[in-house]
Coordinates of C-alpha atoms and ligand atoms in Angstrom, one line a residue:
Chain A
X1 CA -285.8 27.8 126.0
X2 CA -282.3 27.3 124.6
X3 CA -281.4 24.9 127.4
X4 CA -284.3 22.4 126.7
X5 CA -283.5 22.5 123.1
X6 CA -279.7 21.3 123.7
X7 CA -279.1 17.6 123.2
X8 CA -279.1 16.2 126.8
X9 CA -275.9 14.1 126.0
X10 CA -274.0 17.1 124.6
X11 CA -275.1 19.2 127.7
X12 CA -274.0 16.4 129.9
X13 CA -270.5 16.6 128.1
X14 CA -270.5 20.3 128.6
X15 CA -271.1 20.2 132.3
X16 CA -268.6 17.7 132.8
X17 CA -265.8 19.4 130.9
X18 CA -266.2 22.5 132.9
X19 CA -266.1 20.6 136.2
X20 CA -263.1 18.5 134.9
X21 CA -261.2 21.6 133.9
X22 CA -261.9 22.9 137.4
X23 CA -260.2 19.9 139.2
X24 CA -263.6 18.7 140.6
X25 CA -262.4 15.1 139.6
X26 CA -264.3 12.7 137.4
X27 CA -265.9 10.9 140.4
X28 CA -267.1 13.9 142.1
X29 CA -268.4 15.6 138.8
X30 CA -270.5 12.3 137.8
X31 CA -271.9 12.4 141.4
X32 CA -272.8 16.1 140.9
X33 CA -274.3 15.6 137.3
X34 CA -276.4 12.6 138.4
X35 CA -277.7 14.5 141.6
X36 CA -279.2 17.0 139.4
X37 CA -280.6 14.6 136.8
X38 CA -284.0 14.2 138.0
X39 CA -284.7 17.9 138.5
X40 CA -286.4 20.5 136.4
X41 CA -284.7 23.8 135.5
X42 CA -281.5 25.0 134.3
X43 CA -278.7 22.7 134.5
X44 CA -276.1 25.3 135.4
X45 CA -278.3 27.0 137.9
X46 CA -278.9 23.5 139.6
X47 CA -275.3 22.6 139.5
X48 CA -274.4 25.9 141.2
X49 CA -276.9 25.2 143.7
X50 CA -275.9 21.6 144.3
X51 CA -272.3 22.6 144.8
X52 CA -273.1 25.5 147.0
X53 CA -275.1 23.0 149.3
X54 CA -271.8 20.7 149.4
X55 CA -269.6 23.6 150.3
X56 CA -271.8 25.3 152.8
X57 CA -272.4 21.9 154.6
X58 CA -274.9 21.9 157.3
X59 CA -275.0 25.7 157.4
X60 CA -271.7 25.8 160.0
X61 CA -269.7 27.6 157.5
X62 CA -270.2 30.9 159.3
X63 CA -269.2 29.3 162.9
X64 CA -265.8 30.7 163.4
X65 CA -264.1 29.9 166.9
X66 CA -263.7 33.4 168.4
X67 CA -260.2 34.7 169.6
X68 CA -260.5 33.2 173.0
X69 CA -259.7 35.5 175.9
X70 CA -258.2 32.6 178.1
X71 CA -254.8 32.2 176.5
X72 CA -253.6 32.8 173.0
X73 CA -255.4 31.6 169.9
X74 CA -253.2 29.3 168.4
X75 CA -253.3 28.5 164.5
X76 CA -251.3 25.6 163.3
X77 CA -250.4 25.5 159.5
X78 CA -249.5 22.2 157.9
X79 CA -249.3 21.0 154.4
X80 CA -247.0 19.7 151.5
X81 CA -244.0 21.5 150.1
X82 CA -244.3 24.7 148.6
X83 CA -248.2 24.8 149.1
X84 CA -247.8 28.4 150.8
X85 CA -247.7 27.9 154.5
X86 CA -245.1 30.4 155.3
X87 CA -246.5 33.0 153.2
X88 CA -250.0 32.3 154.6
X89 CA -248.5 32.6 157.9
X90 CA -247.1 36.0 157.2
X91 CA -250.5 37.1 155.9
X92 CA -252.6 35.9 158.9
X93 CA -249.9 37.7 160.9
X94 CA -250.6 41.0 159.2
X95 CA -254.4 40.4 159.3
X96 CA -254.5 40.1 163.0
X97 CA -251.7 42.8 163.5
X98 CA -253.9 44.9 161.6
X99 CA -256.9 44.3 163.8
X100 CA -255.0 45.4 166.8
X101 CA -254.2 42.1 168.3
X102 CA -250.8 41.2 169.6
X103 CA -249.3 38.2 167.5
X104 CA -246.3 35.8 167.6
X105 CA -245.1 33.9 164.7
X106 CA -243.3 30.4 165.5
X107 CA -240.5 29.3 162.9
X108 CA -241.1 25.7 163.2
X109 CA -239.8 24.6 160.0
X110 CA -236.3 23.9 161.2
X111 CA -235.3 21.8 158.1
X112 CA -235.4 23.7 154.9
X113 CA -232.8 26.1 153.7
X114 CA -233.8 29.7 154.6
X115 CA -237.0 28.9 156.0
X116 CA -236.5 30.5 159.2
X117 CA -235.2 33.8 157.5
X118 CA -238.1 33.7 155.2
X119 CA -240.6 33.8 158.2
X120 CA -238.5 36.5 160.0
X121 CA -238.7 38.7 156.8
X122 CA -242.7 38.3 157.2
X123 CA -242.2 39.0 160.9
X124 CA -240.6 42.3 160.1
X125 CA -243.3 43.1 157.5
X126 CA -246.0 42.7 159.8
X127 CA -244.4 44.1 162.9
X128 CA -244.4 40.7 164.6
X129 CA -241.8 39.0 166.6
X130 CA -240.7 35.5 165.3
X131 CA -239.7 32.6 167.8
X132 CA -237.1 30.5 166.3
X133 CA -234.1 28.4 167.2
X134 CA -231.2 27.5 164.8
X135 CA -231.7 25.3 161.7
X136 CA -231.7 21.5 162.6
X137 CA -233.3 22.2 165.9
X138 CA -236.3 20.0 167.1
X139 CA -239.4 21.4 165.5
X140 CA -241.5 20.5 168.5
X141 CA -239.3 22.3 170.9
X142 CA -239.7 25.5 168.8
X143 CA -243.3 25.1 168.9
X144 CA -243.4 24.4 172.7
X145 CA -241.1 27.4 173.4
X146 CA -243.4 29.7 171.1
X147 CA -246.5 28.6 172.9
X148 CA -244.8 29.2 176.4
X149 CA -243.6 32.7 175.3
X150 CA -247.0 33.8 173.9
X151 CA -248.8 32.6 177.1
X152 CA -246.0 34.3 179.3
X153 CA -246.4 37.6 177.2
X154 CA -250.1 37.5 177.0
X155 CA -250.3 37.4 173.3
X156 CA -253.7 37.2 171.4
X157 CA -252.6 35.0 168.6
X158 CA -249.6 32.5 167.9
X159 CA -249.2 31.3 164.3
X160 CA -247.0 28.2 163.9
X161 CA -245.4 27.5 160.6
X162 CA -244.4 24.1 159.9
X163 CA -242.0 22.4 157.3
X164 CA -243.6 21.1 154.1
X165 CA -244.0 17.2 153.9
X166 CA -245.6 14.9 151.8
X167 CA -248.4 13.0 153.5
X168 CA -247.1 9.5 152.7
X169 CA -243.9 10.0 154.6
X170 CA -244.9 8.5 158.1
X171 CA -241.8 9.7 160.1
X172 CA -242.5 13.4 159.1
X173 CA -246.5 12.8 159.9
X174 CA -245.1 11.7 163.2
X175 CA -243.0 14.7 163.8
X176 CA -246.2 16.7 162.9
X177 CA -248.3 14.7 165.5
X178 CA -245.4 15.6 168.1
X179 CA -245.7 19.2 167.3
X180 CA -249.5 19.0 168.0
X181 CA -249.0 17.1 171.1
X182 CA -246.5 19.5 172.7
X183 CA -249.1 22.3 172.0
X184 CA -252.0 20.4 173.6
X185 CA -249.7 19.6 176.6
X186 CA -249.8 23.3 177.5
X187 CA -253.7 23.4 177.4
X188 CA -256.3 20.9 175.6
X189 CA -257.9 24.1 173.7
X190 CA -254.3 24.4 171.8
X191 CA -254.3 24.5 168.7
X192 CA -257.6 26.3 168.3
X193 CA -257.2 26.3 164.5
X194 CA -255.4 23.7 162.4
X195 CA -255.3 24.4 158.7
X196 CA -254.0 22.3 155.7
X197 CA -252.8 24.8 153.4
X198 CA -253.5 23.4 149.9
X199 CA -252.3 24.8 146.6
X200 CA -255.2 25.4 144.2
X201 CA -253.0 24.0 141.2
X202 CA -252.9 20.5 142.3
X203 CA -255.4 17.9 141.3
X204 CA -256.7 14.9 142.8
X205 CA -253.9 14.4 145.3
X206 CA -255.7 17.0 147.6
X207 CA -257.9 14.0 148.9
X208 CA -255.0 11.9 149.8
X209 CA -253.6 15.0 151.4
X210 CA -256.8 16.0 153.3
X211 CA -257.3 12.2 154.4
X212 CA -253.8 11.9 155.8
X213 CA -253.2 15.0 157.6
X214 CA -256.5 15.3 159.2
X215 CA -255.8 11.5 160.3
X216 CA -252.6 12.8 161.7
X217 CA -253.5 16.2 163.4
X218 CA -257.1 16.7 163.2
X219 CA -257.7 19.6 160.8
X220 CA -260.3 22.2 161.4
X221 CA -260.2 23.4 157.9
X222 CA -258.5 24.1 154.6
X223 CA -256.8 27.2 153.1
X224 CA -256.8 27.2 149.4
X225 CA -253.9 29.3 147.9
X226 CA -252.7 30.5 144.6
X227 CA -256.3 31.1 143.3
X228 CA -255.1 34.1 141.5
X229 CA -253.9 31.8 138.8
X230 CA -256.1 29.9 136.3
X231 CA -256.5 26.8 138.6
X232 CA -259.9 26.6 140.1
X233 CA -259.4 24.3 143.1
X234 CA -262.5 22.2 142.5
X235 CA -260.9 19.4 144.6
X236 CA -262.3 20.9 147.7
X237 CA -265.8 19.8 146.9
X238 CA -264.8 15.9 147.2
X239 CA -262.7 17.0 150.3
X240 CA -265.9 18.3 151.8
X241 CA -267.8 15.2 150.9
X242 CA -265.4 13.0 152.2
X243 CA -263.5 14.4 154.9
X244 CA -266.0 17.1 155.9
X245 CA -263.4 19.9 156.0
X246 CA -264.4 23.3 155.0
X247 CA -262.5 26.1 153.3
X248 CA -261.7 29.0 155.4
X249 CA -259.5 31.3 153.7
X250 CA -258.1 31.6 150.2
X251 CA -254.8 32.9 149.0
X252 CA -254.9 35.3 146.2
X253 CA -251.5 36.5 145.8
X254 CA -248.0 36.8 147.2
X255 CA -248.6 40.0 149.4
X256 CA -249.6 40.6 152.9
X257 CA -253.1 41.6 152.1
X258 CA -253.8 38.9 149.6
X259 CA -255.6 36.6 152.0
X260 CA -259.5 36.6 151.9
X261 CA -262.3 34.7 153.7
X262 CA -263.9 31.9 151.8
X263 CA -266.9 32.7 149.9
X264 CA -268.6 29.6 148.4
X265 CA -270.6 31.4 146.1
X266 CA -267.9 33.3 144.4
X267 CA -265.8 30.2 144.3
X268 CA -268.7 28.2 142.5
X269 CA -269.3 31.0 140.1
X270 CA -265.5 31.2 139.2
X271 CA -265.3 27.5 138.6
X272 CA -268.4 27.5 136.5
X273 CA -267.7 30.4 134.3
Chain B
X1 CA -255.3 -3.0 139.9
X2 CA -256.6 -2.0 136.5
X3 CA -256.2 -5.0 134.3
X4 CA -257.7 -7.4 137.0
X5 CA -260.7 -4.9 137.0
X6 CA -260.8 -5.0 133.5
X7 CA -260.6 -8.9 133.2
X8 CA -263.5 -9.3 135.7
X9 CA -265.7 -6.9 133.8
X10 CA -265.1 -8.9 130.5
X11 CA -265.4 -12.1 132.4
X12 CA -269.2 -11.1 132.7
X13 CA -269.2 -10.0 129.0
X14 CA -267.6 -13.1 127.8
X15 CA -270.4 -15.2 129.3
X16 CA -272.6 -14.1 126.6
X17 CA -270.4 -15.2 123.8
X18 CA -267.6 -13.2 121.7
X19 CA -266.3 -10.0 122.9
X20 CA -267.1 -7.1 120.3
X21 CA -266.3 -3.6 119.8
X22 CA -268.9 -2.3 122.3
X23 CA -267.4 -4.3 125.0
X24 CA -264.1 -2.9 124.4
X25 CA -265.3 0.7 124.6
X26 CA -266.6 -0.3 127.9
X27 CA -263.2 -1.4 128.8
X28 CA -261.6 1.7 127.6
X29 CA -264.0 3.7 130.0
X30 CA -262.2 2.2 132.9
X31 CA -259.0 3.5 131.5
X32 CA -260.4 6.8 130.9
X33 CA -261.4 6.9 134.7
X34 CA -257.8 5.7 135.7
X35 CA -256.3 8.4 133.6
X36 CA -258.7 11.1 134.9
X37 CA -257.9 10.4 138.3
X38 CA -254.4 10.6 137.6
X39 CA -254.8 14.1 136.7
X40 CA -254.3 13.9 133.0
X41 CA -255.9 16.5 131.3
X42 CA -259.4 15.5 130.1
X43 CA -258.9 16.6 126.5
X44 CA -255.6 14.7 126.2
X45 CA -257.4 11.5 127.6
X46 CA -259.9 11.8 124.9
X47 CA -257.5 12.3 122.1
X48 CA -255.2 9.5 123.6
X49 CA -257.8 7.0 123.8
X50 CA -259.4 7.7 120.2
X51 CA -255.8 6.7 119.3
X52 CA -255.7 3.7 121.4
X53 CA -259.1 2.4 120.3
X54 CA -258.1 1.4 117.1
X55 CA -255.7 -1.2 118.3
X56 CA -257.9 -2.0 121.1
X57 CA -260.7 -3.4 118.8
X58 CA -258.3 -5.4 116.7
X59 CA -257.8 -9.2 116.9
X60 CA -255.0 -9.0 119.5
X61 CA -257.8 -8.0 122.1
X62 CA -260.8 -9.6 120.9
X63 CA -259.2 -13.1 120.2
X64 CA -257.5 -12.9 123.6
X65 CA -258.3 -15.1 126.5
X66 CA -257.4 -12.2 128.6
X67 CA -258.8 -9.2 126.9
X68 CA -258.7 -6.8 129.9
X69 CA -254.7 -7.5 130.2
X70 CA -254.5 -7.2 126.5
X71 CA -255.9 -3.7 126.6
X72 CA -253.9 -2.5 129.4
X73 CA -250.9 -3.9 127.7
X74 CA -252.0 -1.8 124.5
X75 CA -252.6 1.3 126.6
X76 CA -249.4 0.9 128.5
X77 CA -247.5 0.7 125.1
X78 CA -249.0 3.7 123.7
X79 CA -248.5 5.7 127.0
X80 CA -244.8 4.8 126.8
X81 CA -244.7 5.9 123.2
X82 CA -246.4 9.1 124.0
X83 CA -244.2 9.9 126.9
X84 CA -241.1 9.8 124.6
X85 CA -239.9 6.2 124.6
X86 CA -236.8 6.8 126.5
X87 CA -235.0 9.2 128.9
X88 CA -234.1 12.6 127.3
X89 CA -230.8 13.9 128.5
X90 CA -230.0 17.6 129.1
X91 CA -228.3 19.1 126.0
X92 CA -224.7 20.3 126.8
X93 CA -223.5 23.4 124.7
X94 CA -220.5 22.7 122.3
X95 CA -219.0 25.6 123.8
X96 CA -219.3 26.0 127.5
X97 CA -220.7 27.2 129.5
X98 CA -224.3 25.5 129.1
X99 CA -226.9 27.9 130.2
X100 CA -229.9 26.4 131.7
X101 CA -232.9 28.6 132.4
X102 CA -235.5 27.3 134.9
X103 CA -239.0 28.7 135.1
X104 CA -242.5 27.7 136.6
X105 CA -245.3 28.6 139.1
X106 CA -244.8 29.5 142.7
X107 CA -243.3 26.6 144.8
X108 CA -243.0 24.2 142.1
X109 CA -239.4 23.3 143.2
X110 CA -237.2 25.4 141.0
X111 CA -234.5 26.5 143.6
X112 CA -234.2 22.9 145.1
X113 CA -233.9 21.5 141.5
X114 CA -231.4 24.2 140.4
X115 CA -229.1 22.9 143.5
X116 CA -229.9 19.2 142.6
X117 CA -228.9 19.7 139.1
X118 CA -225.6 21.6 140.2
X119 CA -224.7 18.8 142.5
X120 CA -225.2 16.3 139.9
X121 CA -222.9 17.9 137.4
X122 CA -220.4 18.5 139.9
X123 CA -220.3 14.8 140.8
X124 CA -219.5 14.2 137.3
X125 CA -216.5 16.5 137.4
X126 CA -218.1 19.6 135.8
X127 CA -217.8 23.1 137.2
X128 CA -221.6 24.4 137.8
X129 CA -222.4 28.0 138.8
X130 CA -225.9 29.1 140.2
X131 CA -227.5 32.2 139.7
X132 CA -230.1 33.4 142.1
X133 CA -232.5 35.5 139.8
X134 CA -235.4 35.6 142.1
X135 CA -235.7 39.2 143.7
X136 CA -238.9 38.8 145.2
X137 CA -239.3 36.0 147.5
X138 CA -238.3 36.6 150.9
X139 CA -235.0 34.9 151.4
X140 CA -234.9 33.4 148.0
X141 CA -231.3 34.1 147.5
X142 CA -230.3 33.0 150.9
X143 CA -232.1 29.7 150.3
X144 CA -230.1 29.2 147.0
X145 CA -226.9 30.4 148.6
X146 CA -227.2 27.9 151.6
X147 CA -227.9 25.2 149.0
X148 CA -225.0 26.4 147.0
X149 CA -222.7 26.2 150.3
X150 CA -223.9 22.8 151.1
X151 CA -222.7 21.5 147.7
X152 CA -219.8 23.5 147.2
X153 CA -220.7 25.3 144.2
X154 CA -220.3 29.0 143.4
X155 CA -223.2 31.5 143.2
X156 CA -224.2 34.9 141.8
X157 CA -226.8 36.8 143.8
X158 CA -228.1 40.2 143.0
X159 CA -227.1 43.5 144.6
X160 CA -229.6 45.7 146.3
X161 CA -232.1 46.6 143.6
X162 CA -230.7 44.8 140.9
X163 CA -232.9 43.5 138.0
X164 CA -232.9 39.6 137.2
X165 CA -232.0 40.4 133.9
X166 CA -228.8 42.3 135.3
X167 CA -228.0 39.4 137.6
X168 CA -228.2 36.9 134.8
X169 CA -226.1 38.8 132.5
X170 CA -223.5 39.5 135.2
X171 CA -223.5 35.9 136.4
X172 CA -222.9 34.3 132.8
X173 CA -220.0 37.0 132.0
X174 CA -218.6 35.8 135.4
X175 CA -219.1 32.1 134.7
X176 CA -217.4 32.4 131.3
X177 CA -214.4 34.1 132.7
X178 CA -214.2 31.5 135.4
X179 CA -214.2 28.6 132.8
X180 CA -217.4 27.0 134.2
X181 CA -219.3 24.3 132.3
X182 CA -222.6 25.0 133.4
X183 CA -224.7 28.0 134.6
X184 CA -228.1 27.5 136.1
X185 CA -230.6 30.4 136.4
X186 CA -233.1 30.0 139.2
X187 CA -236.1 32.4 138.6
X188 CA -239.0 33.6 140.9
X189 CA -242.2 31.6 140.6
X190 CA -244.6 33.3 138.4
X191 CA -248.3 33.0 137.2
X192 CA -248.6 32.5 133.4
X193 CA -251.3 35.1 133.7
X194 CA -249.0 37.9 135.3
X195 CA -248.3 39.9 132.0
X196 CA -245.3 41.8 134.0
X197 CA -243.7 38.6 135.2
X198 CA -244.0 36.9 132.1
X199 CA -242.4 39.8 130.2
X200 CA -239.6 39.6 132.6
X201 CA -238.9 35.9 132.1
X202 CA -238.9 36.8 128.2
X203 CA -236.1 39.5 129.1
X204 CA -234.4 37.2 131.2
X205 CA -234.3 34.5 128.5
X206 CA -233.1 36.9 125.9
X207 CA -230.3 38.1 127.9
X208 CA -229.2 34.5 129.0
X209 CA -229.6 32.9 125.7
X210 CA -230.2 29.5 127.3
X211 CA -229.1 26.2 125.6
X212 CA -232.0 24.4 127.7
X213 CA -235.0 26.0 129.2
X214 CA -236.9 23.9 131.6
X215 CA -240.3 24.2 133.1
X216 CA -240.2 22.9 136.7
X217 CA -243.8 21.4 137.5
X218 CA -245.2 20.1 140.8
X219 CA -246.0 16.4 140.2
X220 CA -249.4 16.9 141.8
X221 CA -250.6 19.6 139.2
X222 CA -254.2 18.9 137.9
X223 CA -255.6 20.2 134.7
X224 CA -254.1 23.6 134.7
X225 CA -250.8 21.8 133.7
X226 CA -251.9 22.4 130.1
X227 CA -252.6 26.1 130.6
X228 CA -249.2 26.7 132.2
X229 CA -247.2 24.8 129.8
X230 CA -248.7 26.2 126.8
X231 CA -248.3 29.9 128.0
X232 CA -244.5 29.2 129.1
X233 CA -243.9 27.4 125.6
X234 CA -245.4 30.5 123.7
X235 CA -243.5 33.0 125.6
X236 CA -239.9 31.6 126.1
X237 CA -240.0 28.2 124.4
X238 CA -239.2 25.1 126.3
X239 CA -236.6 22.2 125.8
X240 CA -238.2 19.9 128.5
X241 CA -239.6 19.8 131.9
X242 CA -239.1 18.7 135.3
X243 CA -241.5 16.9 137.5
X244 CA -240.9 17.3 141.1
X245 CA -242.4 15.8 144.5
X246 CA -242.9 12.4 142.8
X247 CA -241.8 10.7 146.1
X248 CA -245.4 11.2 147.0
X249 CA -248.5 9.4 146.0
X250 CA -249.6 11.6 143.2
X251 CA -250.0 9.9 139.9
X252 CA -248.4 12.5 137.7
X253 CA -250.7 12.9 134.9
X254 CA -249.5 16.4 134.3
X255 CA -246.4 14.8 132.6
X256 CA -248.8 13.1 129.9
X257 CA -250.6 16.6 129.4
X258 CA -247.7 18.6 129.1
X259 CA -245.8 16.1 127.0
X260 CA -248.8 15.9 124.7
X261 CA -249.5 19.7 124.2
X262 CA -246.0 20.9 124.2
X263 CA -244.1 18.0 122.6
X264 CA -241.3 18.3 125.0
X265 CA -239.9 15.5 127.0
X266 CA -239.6 15.1 131.1
X267 CA -236.0 15.4 131.4
X268 CA -235.6 15.0 135.3
X269 CA -237.9 13.7 138.1
X270 CA -237.6 15.0 141.6
X271 CA -238.0 12.4 144.3
X272 CA -237.4 14.0 147.6
X273 CA -236.0 17.3 149.2
X274 CA -232.6 16.3 149.6
X275 CA -229.8 17.2 146.9
X276 CA -229.4 13.6 145.8
X277 CA -233.0 13.2 145.2
X278 CA -233.2 13.6 141.5
X279 CA -233.8 10.8 138.9
X280 CA -233.9 10.5 135.1
X281 CA -237.2 10.1 133.8
X282 CA -238.4 6.6 132.9
X283 CA -241.4 6.5 130.6
X284 CA -242.3 2.8 131.3
X285 CA -242.4 3.4 135.2
X286 CA -244.4 6.6 134.5
X287 CA -246.9 4.6 132.3
X288 CA -247.5 2.2 135.1
X289 CA -247.8 4.9 137.6
X290 CA -250.4 6.6 135.6
X291 CA -252.7 3.5 135.2
X292 CA -252.6 3.2 139.1
Ligands
LIG1 N1 -249.5 33.5 143.2 C1 -249.5 33.1 144.5 N2 -248.5 32.7 145.2 C2 -248.5 32.4 146.4 C3 -249.7 32.3 147.2 N3 -249.4 31.8 148.4 C4 -248.1 31.5 148.4 N4 -247.4 31.8 147.0 C5 -246.0 31.8 146.8 O1 -246.0 30.2 146.6 C6 -244.5 30.1 146.9 C7 -244.3 29.1 148.1 O2 -244.7 29.8 149.2 P1 -244.1 29.4 150.8 O3 -244.9 30.1 151.8 O4 -242.9 29.4 150.9 O5 -244.8 27.8 150.8 P2 -244.5 26.9 152.1 O6 -245.7 26.0 151.9 O7 -244.1 27.6 153.3 O8 -243.3 26.1 151.3 P3 -242.4 24.9 152.2 O9 -242.2 25.5 153.5 O10 -241.0 24.9 151.3 O11 -243.2 23.8 152.2 C8 -243.8 31.4 147.4 O12 -243.2 31.9 146.0 C9 -245.1 32.3 147.7 O13 -244.9 33.6 147.4 C10 -250.9 32.9 146.5 O14 -252.0 32.7 147.2 N5 -250.9 33.3 145.2
LIG2 N1 -240.8 15.8 148.8 C1 -240.2 16.7 147.8 N2 -240.1 18.2 148.0 C2 -239.5 18.8 147.2 C3 -239.0 18.3 145.9 N3 -238.5 19.4 145.4 C4 -238.6 20.5 145.9 N4 -239.5 20.0 147.1 C5 -239.9 21.0 148.0 O1 -240.6 21.7 147.8 C6 -240.7 23.0 148.4 C7 -240.6 24.2 147.4 O2 -239.3 24.1 146.7 P1 -238.6 25.4 146.0 O3 -237.2 24.9 145.5 O4 -238.5 26.5 147.1 O5 -239.6 25.8 145.1 P2 -239.5 27.0 144.0 O6 -240.1 26.7 142.8 O7 -238.2 27.6 144.0 O8 -240.5 28.0 144.9 P3 -240.7 29.7 144.4 O9 -239.4 30.2 144.4 O10 -241.4 30.2 145.7 O11 -241.6 29.7 143.2 C8 -239.5 23.0 149.2 O12 -240.1 22.6 150.6 C9 -238.7 21.9 148.8 O13 -237.7 21.4 149.7 C10 -239.1 17.0 145.7 O14 -238.8 16.4 144.5 N5 -239.7 16.2 146.7
LIG3 MG1 -242.4 27.3 154.5
LIG4 MG1 -237.7 29.5 144.4

């Protein structure tokens, strides 16, 4: 076959090039290539299977926490500056509103210019109320008030948008811990889902982000945004291997309906093509 | 850190006598790893290392008692050279106002940088004017307007349904009339593969006739940096780029990749969310950061 006739070193370089271009990272790429070395068969096929095996974890990819009936389902969005948190909050609000759920948005980014206004426009678009205070208010206080309102009004879903922050800023990570704490104070099931919103165009910094955000607020998964560009988001493989966090959703555009559930197979095939 | 890693690797090799070319190649493998982990594009790493190899197999390394340190020193020097040697300033127009056009992917830091640049020049006694030409992002004009208010700078924002080209043209006309020194055009984030929006930025550029076109790039950008920079350079031309969010622990390899494929320099580095968080680019500091 054409595969067995190709020089093994040349094939290895080809595999590595595709993985590197996809931001898999050199260490993860070399681990992947090594793991399929002993096996028989088409290298690309083996690679795809190994990547799928990593992304699907121990088969728990399909288990999603259901919308609980004992209080609102709270989703906390965290991540670095400009990764797509506010837009994703709007998309999630539209998604749940479209499913007939009652939804509330919390504008807990009280720092950045026009952050509250940006989320309020998303609220208008999806017909969802936005709980906010004035710019400069305490973010944890907004989070607390929003959950109180969601509980009092018997809302199905509360989505908490937070300010962008670099994971190396310990004072900002402390603020995030405080936001999570005040939610938990109202019930230890809150928040049911905490997502790291990760920009697909970033490279190896994703690993540092996943580690440090997970350490601070115990993440449940990742939302990989901007996959409508040419970046492949391959860093999520290393994140899965080292921090054991699965990708739950992907962002594929700037509109309300540009949010999709993560499909490992489609992701891997797009990366390897 | 890397020179210590290399020296210990070479210590083991020296045990068997004189260092040779094969040993140096092994040392360069460590450098390759460091640069790839720093997000430098893999093709750029390959080209850079083949250029470095010539020096690395010379006597300055082979005869040195600390060959690892020598290799790192050579790599560092070559990185600084490739990154442009020294800081490249903003080129001001002979006839004011200087028009600066900002472009880049979504969320890279354009709006924040527009304000930072305006603040910097205001501090130097210049009269800047901001243009909110992003008509898509919710509250984009509000964001730039609030920043303008914070720094005490004038701003043009669009009217209902006005195109970015019209906003830009109107703003420059007004700035000229008001004897402004600098017009900074903030545009919407866009994908280099979005044909409509790339056509739009071409039209904005045609209208603005900018003296400086800067690509604003997130410092954490991975391999995609090459695709993005090449596309923008082809469509609107680039005079330089800005590397943002470098106050984090991202190594910033995109800087080397973009410099290598476009030939344009890093003009500014964003180092925080505050208006003051703007620095000139220092190639030597960048080289150290890249090597980790
Ligand atoms: N193409 C594309 N753009 C996206 C996607 N998600 C978000 N964006 C854009 O990315 C930019 C930043 O999005 P935001 O939602 O403001 O990001 P953020 O994380 O809330 O930013 P900060 O609050 O400033 O940290 C905006 O221009 C969005 O429209 C996506 O999936 N695809
Ligand atoms: N830590 C840090 N944050 C930055 C820096 N520059 C910008 N930001 C933040 O990054 C986020 C995105 O910045 P924006 O200026 O809105 O980015 P943009 O390119 O205009 O985004 P779009 O218009 O949606 O494409 C905001 O939260 C900014 O405060 C920087 O140098 N360091
Ligand atoms: Mg936001
Ligand atoms: Mg902007």
